[in-house]
Each structure stands twice: as C-alpha cells, then as structure tokens.
Amino acid sequence: WNIFMFLIPIYGAQVGLSASMIGVIIGSFSLGTIVVRLLVPPLTRRYTPWQLLILAFVFSGISFLGFPAVTGAPMLILFSFSLGVGLGLSGPLSLSLLHDASPPDRIGEVVGLRVMLMNGSQTAVPLFAGAIGAALGVAPVFLVLAAALLAGSYAVRRQWRRRPA
C-alpha cells in the first residue's frame, strides 16, 4: 500500500504524466479499496477467507507486474484500481484469518504483532524501495513486489479448500 503511494508519483513523473493525472491514478486505487470493502460481506459468504486472500495476492501481484509495462494513463488507472481491489481485500481477510487462528486469550497479542510488523514495514520497505529505485529505476521494485505477492499466493495454495474451524 505504502510502496504504491510512494512509487506512483515517481513513476508517473518518469513517464511524463501531469500531477493531476497522477492524482487520478492514486484516486482509482482508493476507489478500488472502497468498492472491494463494500463487496467483502457477499464475497465471504460465497468463498473461504483463504480463497479470497489468494485472489487478493494474485490481483495485487498482476497489478504490480503490469505497472512497468505501461505508460498510458488509462492502463495505469486500471492497474491502480485492480491493486486497490487486491490490497483492499487483503487487510480485512488477514485480520479475520489471524483472529480465527489465534488462541482466544492471545488475540490482542497477535493483532499487536501484526501492527508492529506493519509499522516496521512502513519504514523499512520505502527505504529499501527508494534505494533500489534510485539505483535501478522503479520497474525492478514493481517486479519484486509482483514476484513476492505471486509467490505468496502460490505458497498458501494448499489452504484453498480449508474451511473455518
């Protein structure tokens, strides 16, 4: 989430987009998160949380994969919306899965660890991405993020049919 907000203005300026068009691209990301959050209740009635989490990883991975391949605003808007859908879906699902997997008396600890990891990543990942972006450009950062998300979807594929306890 933070990497997108950090890299899109850089990438947009690199490909010659105006500041207002970069704002539209970021806005389409936010719209994607809103739309998917409205759809979470019906989606969770039809699919397992693991199926939706894998889907979120795939949506996000493909979106990150697409960014360096396009320079036109319409496709960037589409990939941005798609990324918003994927990342907007992953937040509630990860909390739900953590809650389900945690012992009842330790849910607070688990959520606290998640928050700590999120805050740590909000510091470390932009520093790492900025260093790589400065040395190699933003495309490798997008590609590494895509690979990580797609690898994550592959890694948890065995959970596809797992039903909540």
Short mmCIF file of C-alpha atoms in Angstrom, two decimals:
data_model
loop_
_atom_site.label_atom_id
_atom_site.label_comp_id
_atom_site.label_asym_id
_atom_site.label_seq_id
_atom_site.Cartn_x
_atom_site.Cartn_y
_atom_site.Cartn_z
CA TRP A 1 0.00 0.00 0.00
CA ASN A 2 2.68 2.47 1.04
CA ILE A 3 5.00 1.47 -1.77
CA PHE A 4 2.28 2.24 -4.29
CA MET A 5 1.71 5.69 -2.81
CA PHE A 6 5.47 6.24 -2.79
CA LEU A 7 6.28 4.95 -6.28
CA ILE A 8 3.34 6.05 -8.43
CA PRO A 9 4.20 9.76 -8.26
CA ILE A 10 7.80 8.92 -9.18
CA TYR A 11 6.77 6.57 -11.99
CA GLY A 12 4.10 8.98 -13.24
CA ALA A 13 6.62 11.83 -13.43
CA GLN A 14 9.11 9.48 -15.10
CA VAL A 15 6.63 8.65 -17.89
CA GLY A 16 5.54 12.28 -18.28
CA LEU A 17 2.16 12.35 -16.58
CA SER A 18 0.81 15.54 -15.06
CA ALA A 19 0.39 15.89 -11.33
CA SER A 20 -3.40 15.85 -11.70
CA MET A 21 -3.29 12.62 -13.74
CA ILE A 22 -1.07 11.03 -11.09
CA GLY A 23 -3.72 12.09 -8.56
CA VAL A 24 -6.42 10.40 -10.66
CA ILE A 25 -4.35 7.21 -10.73
CA ILE A 26 -3.97 7.29 -6.95
CA GLY A 27 -7.68 8.05 -6.64
CA SER A 28 -8.54 4.96 -8.70
CA PHE A 29 -6.56 2.90 -6.20
CA SER A 30 -8.65 4.34 -3.37
CA LEU A 31 -11.83 3.70 -5.32
CA GLY A 32 -10.80 0.05 -5.74
CA THR A 33 -10.32 -0.31 -1.98
CA ILE A 34 -13.75 1.20 -1.30
CA VAL A 35 -15.52 -0.96 -3.88
CA VAL A 36 -14.00 -4.21 -2.62
CA ARG A 37 -14.66 -3.37 1.02
CA LEU A 38 -18.33 -2.96 0.13
CA LEU A 39 -18.22 -6.39 -1.51
CA VAL A 40 -16.46 -8.21 1.37
CA PRO A 41 -19.66 -9.44 3.09
CA PRO A 42 -21.16 -11.16 0.00
CA LEU A 43 -17.74 -12.45 -1.06
CA THR A 44 -17.07 -14.04 2.33
CA ARG A 45 -20.46 -15.78 2.20
CA ARG A 46 -19.52 -17.40 -1.13
CA TYR A 47 -15.77 -18.04 -0.75
CA THR A 48 -13.46 -19.04 2.08
CA PRO A 49 -11.13 -16.39 3.52
CA TRP A 50 -8.16 -18.34 2.13
CA GLN A 51 -9.61 -18.32 -1.38
CA LEU A 52 -10.16 -14.58 -1.16
CA LEU A 53 -6.69 -13.96 0.26
CA ILE A 54 -5.10 -15.92 -2.59
CA LEU A 55 -7.24 -13.95 -5.02
CA ALA A 56 -6.11 -10.69 -3.36
CA PHE A 57 -2.46 -11.72 -3.71
CA VAL A 58 -2.95 -12.59 -7.38
CA PHE A 59 -4.82 -9.35 -8.14
CA SER A 60 -2.13 -7.32 -6.41
CA GLY A 61 0.75 -9.25 -7.97
CA ILE A 62 -0.60 -8.94 -11.51
CA SER A 63 -1.24 -5.25 -10.95
CA PHE A 64 2.32 -4.62 -9.78
CA LEU A 65 3.57 -6.70 -12.70
CA GLY A 66 1.61 -4.52 -15.12
CA PHE A 67 2.75 -1.10 -13.93
CA PRO A 68 6.22 -1.07 -15.51
CA ALA A 69 4.79 -2.46 -18.76
CA VAL A 70 2.50 0.54 -19.42
CA THR A 71 2.94 4.28 -19.61
CA GLY A 72 -0.53 5.41 -20.63
CA ALA A 73 -2.91 6.82 -18.05
CA PRO A 74 -5.91 4.56 -18.86
CA MET A 75 -3.99 1.34 -18.21
CA LEU A 76 -2.29 2.82 -15.14
CA ILE A 77 -5.75 3.74 -13.81
CA LEU A 78 -6.96 0.18 -14.46
CA PHE A 79 -3.93 -1.42 -12.77
CA SER A 80 -4.25 1.03 -9.90
CA PHE A 81 -7.92 0.17 -9.38
CA SER A 82 -7.07 -3.54 -9.57
CA LEU A 83 -4.31 -3.09 -6.99
CA GLY A 84 -6.77 -1.26 -4.74
CA VAL A 85 -9.14 -4.22 -5.02
CA GLY A 86 -6.39 -6.68 -4.11
CA LEU A 87 -4.88 -4.72 -1.25
CA GLY A 88 -8.27 -3.54 -0.01
CA LEU A 89 -9.40 -7.14 0.25
CA SER A 90 -6.25 -8.43 1.93
CA GLY A 91 -6.47 -6.21 5.03
CA PRO A 92 -9.81 -7.44 6.40
CA LEU A 93 -9.04 -11.02 5.39
CA SER A 94 -5.68 -11.10 7.13
CA LEU A 95 -7.27 -9.79 10.32
CA SER A 96 -10.04 -12.36 10.07
CA LEU A 97 -7.60 -15.23 9.50
CA LEU A 98 -5.37 -14.06 12.36
CA HIS A 99 -8.38 -13.90 14.64
CA ASP A 100 -9.51 -17.40 13.63
CA ALA A 101 -6.03 -18.90 14.03
CA SER A 102 -5.22 -17.27 17.38
CA PRO A 103 -5.99 -18.71 20.80
CA PRO A 104 -8.88 -16.67 22.24
CA ASP A 105 -6.80 -15.31 25.12
CA ARG A 106 -3.98 -14.15 22.82
CA ILE A 107 -5.83 -12.33 20.04
CA GLY A 108 -4.66 -8.95 21.33
CA GLU A 109 -1.03 -10.08 21.18
CA VAL A 110 -1.42 -11.37 17.65
CA VAL A 111 -3.06 -8.17 16.43
CA GLY A 112 -0.34 -6.18 18.22
CA LEU A 113 2.37 -8.16 16.40
CA ARG A 114 0.60 -7.51 13.11
CA VAL A 115 0.50 -3.77 13.82
CA MET A 116 4.18 -3.82 14.82
CA LEU A 117 5.15 -5.62 11.59
CA MET A 118 3.02 -3.23 9.53
CA ASN A 119 4.62 -0.18 11.15
CA GLY A 120 8.09 -1.64 10.72
CA SER A 121 7.44 -2.36 7.08
CA GLN A 122 6.12 1.18 6.57
CA THR A 123 9.61 2.35 7.49
CA ALA A 124 11.86 -0.33 6.05
CA VAL A 125 10.16 -1.07 2.74
CA PRO A 126 10.10 2.52 1.39
CA LEU A 127 13.78 2.91 2.35
CA PHE A 128 14.65 -0.31 0.55
CA ALA A 129 12.43 0.53 -2.44
CA GLY A 130 13.85 4.05 -2.62
CA ALA A 131 17.40 2.74 -2.69
CA ILE A 132 16.62 0.24 -5.43
CA GLY A 133 14.55 2.80 -7.31
CA ALA A 134 17.36 5.35 -7.18
CA ALA A 135 19.90 2.80 -8.40
CA LEU A 136 17.86 0.86 -10.98
CA GLY A 137 14.60 2.73 -11.54
CA VAL A 138 11.13 1.91 -10.28
CA ALA A 139 10.41 -1.03 -12.62
CA PRO A 140 12.52 -3.52 -10.61
CA VAL A 141 10.70 -2.51 -7.43
CA PHE A 142 7.33 -3.18 -9.06
CA LEU A 143 8.60 -6.52 -10.36
CA VAL A 144 9.98 -7.61 -6.97
CA LEU A 145 6.66 -6.74 -5.31
CA ALA A 146 4.78 -8.66 -8.00
CA ALA A 147 7.03 -11.69 -7.55
CA ALA A 148 6.60 -11.61 -3.77
CA LEU A 149 2.81 -11.40 -3.96
CA LEU A 150 2.52 -14.11 -6.62
CA ALA A 151 4.90 -16.33 -4.65
CA GLY A 152 2.74 -15.73 -1.58
CA SER A 153 -0.37 -16.84 -3.47
CA TYR A 154 1.48 -19.98 -4.54
CA ALA A 155 2.78 -20.64 -1.03
CA VAL A 156 -0.69 -20.63 0.55
CA ARG A 157 -2.45 -22.50 -2.25
CA ARG A 158 -2.88 -25.60 -0.04
CA GLN A 159 -5.26 -23.53 2.08
CA TRP A 160 -7.63 -23.05 -0.90
CA ARG A 161 -10.26 -25.51 0.33
CA ARG A 162 -9.67 -25.05 4.04
CA ARG A 163 -12.89 -24.24 5.85
CA PRO A 164 -13.03 -22.22 9.04
CA ALA A 165 -12.97 -24.33 12.21
#
